[in-house]
Amino acid sequence: MKQLLVAFTLLLSPGILLAQKGDFVLKGKIGNWNAPAKLQFVYRNGGVDVKDSAVLKDGTFQFKGTIDGPSQAMMVLKHVNPPADPRARDMIVFYVEKGTITMTSPDSLQKVTFAGSPVNADNQRLQEALKPVGALFGQLNAEYMAADDEKRGSLEFRQYLDQKVEDIRKQEKAVYVDFVKNNPKSIISLDALQQYSGGMPDDLGQVEAMFNGLDAKVKSSKNGEEYAKLLNSWKATAIGAEAPLFTQNDTLGKPVNLKDFRGKYVLVDFWASWCGPCRAENPNVVAAYNNHKDKAFTIVSVSLDQPNGHDAWLKAIHKDNLTWTHVSDLKFWDNAVAKMYGIRSVPQNFLLDPQGKIVAKNLRGEELDKRLSEILK
């Protein structure tokens, strides 16, 4: 069950809620499975994970519960003979909503069809529209796997892969735009918009226009209101805006105020000890810091480590040689500064000028050092 919860946390965005509170019944038939085969089921109600399981009898099962609105869920079928590779688990991400939902499949969750669930019908339409994009990503991955080590390490091949990913992403975004435009009353459109916007969109005007085009009931839903707050955070941290001020405790529990760094260029860097891409990027940040720390430049790192992650946070700081100011409230994705800045993924960073104005965002690799060299001549 622990693995199921971890996957649920990683795969799903916050459950989308509309004013459709009530009871649900989730039932169906998955092949002809019997004990010890069973289903593990996780959904969210009021922001809290609800866990349940059921042993299959001739493939049949039933779950009952209460929800405060349509919510994302995940189900895993634990087969009698589980696959050797845990990534090959038989699982499905779907939605639970008020009423009776029927799931049917000849043998696995991968082939499930739904009845009695308009939300899942909308979601399946979106997933069907995304299949060509998924196929392109699959082809690109196969091309990468077929390449030898020398080819994989070449700059030309990496640039080729980056361009292909960018081209496929454009096609993916076009699918999301089309779905949102043609389904303004569907809560799935809000999910599609979240996928379109990603961690921090470059085309904020387009994202805002798509959100404004949604039906009033979708926008006034709990998740719609949360997304509106996120939009406001993104607008408040656009290039040219004055960076929101904050105070948060350092590793010793002493408060650090961003305003105290006025007069210097400051990189506000969001990361976490558990974040692999953050740790991989840290050597670039360290190099940039060492090259420019004597030129009116410094860094304030904001960690999204978890409540029990203080020791891991300190260990990562020392191991990665991050010799600048660090702050965190150890509240994971609920970090107050991260929410203020509209952070939905890490690593992310913002470069502030001596007056506290945002002059650049998400400088990666050599780009960070290059930009600082231009500014701090």
Steps between C-alpha positions, in 0.01 A plus 500: 500500500790737568621467139150571378481819705837619375397446140169671568681807637738517206257435217197701596440869521270618782148359460263727312190584696162629387176537693402133457534362851354161578542124513656289232503131413789371292447148371587279209665190361866459405545170321441192716756565771468343844695517826777577565457751216366827641443865422657788687307825471599854604304821454489842661220646703536846648873497427552176694606167346240226549628142461304183438552153355290208383571134420363402159240224468460378143632844406226695678550774758321790666606812693278752675579841640412867532668786315466876501528514121655319201853402597795333335571146613734213430447126497760222489425136424728272702526192281556146625835505318622861519734630226872494577529868410295711748465768230287255304225501762143464380352835601266776387447865588136608478229699681251427773177697494154490659283208391568149376805443283554168323843382386531207259800328342569159346825454692679811634459859614676613185190406297232640733193672363269714715124531521296750701783753529493813280828621652684182403343514155649848454835385635510203264432732205796713604724195542400374155592837352840478671585150373677621182720721717577208729595292197745768388662507843521120487673511162747760623577293808557194282738703283694605809518146636626371163787751494842395627678681784711708265198629313308568820787708631537713188386862509336465160281209616401678822402809304302280261314339791428836661354632175286188451366527856419866442315416178299222667418727794355752256271231361404398852416858592288533189292202619448663839405834344247333272344300783468799734351714225238240405414379853466811721249333733708190570716478810746304286570825318644638822727196520599552135578864576720399793691261275531769234637761739747265665725618782522862387366603155682729261174599330314625807259707290388190310455304825292779653283525187438123508404515866267796445327303223393224739145477630426698816427180697841358414678824591310532827578141605750452779775403259398777262545754777838349588608525138392865491727563800782326315447725199525804725824365646644453152402854404661633818827327410517590132819653363494871579291459815633576846567167668262423788674554832513219753651402834583138575731324745847381412658168600550627857144624536590868458270712278638619167334793321542528124493879524828492693676398178409818313803655332614164356391279217327207667412159361194364683545129440228242575619142552484201740736232620268231358492663154732316257500771229573763768801308627622449144473876437675599824856478357404765243358722773811452712726591208299816427504599866876452533561701183287797605464506880750787523308711248187603691332164442363242741246218522206430729390138466148398604467130575178304455616227735241316706417542872732213592767608251713742703798264520475406132486872412819576699678194364424601140618857563836377628542219247427729203714781647221758494674773698235772495177586684239225537143525631202267534188442706527125425144481372569321172278639220319716755814709552369854548758662272451239228125565501564875491716457189267249330749212515359169372825328411866522598762610421382855428681829547455877473778753452435833674680827438628718790158670523320166533359489147486164318733518198515131402350163586605136487861548395647151458844354441754734345223750426500616865874577501480661155214728601675604822819573307306733270329679790798523735767625260 
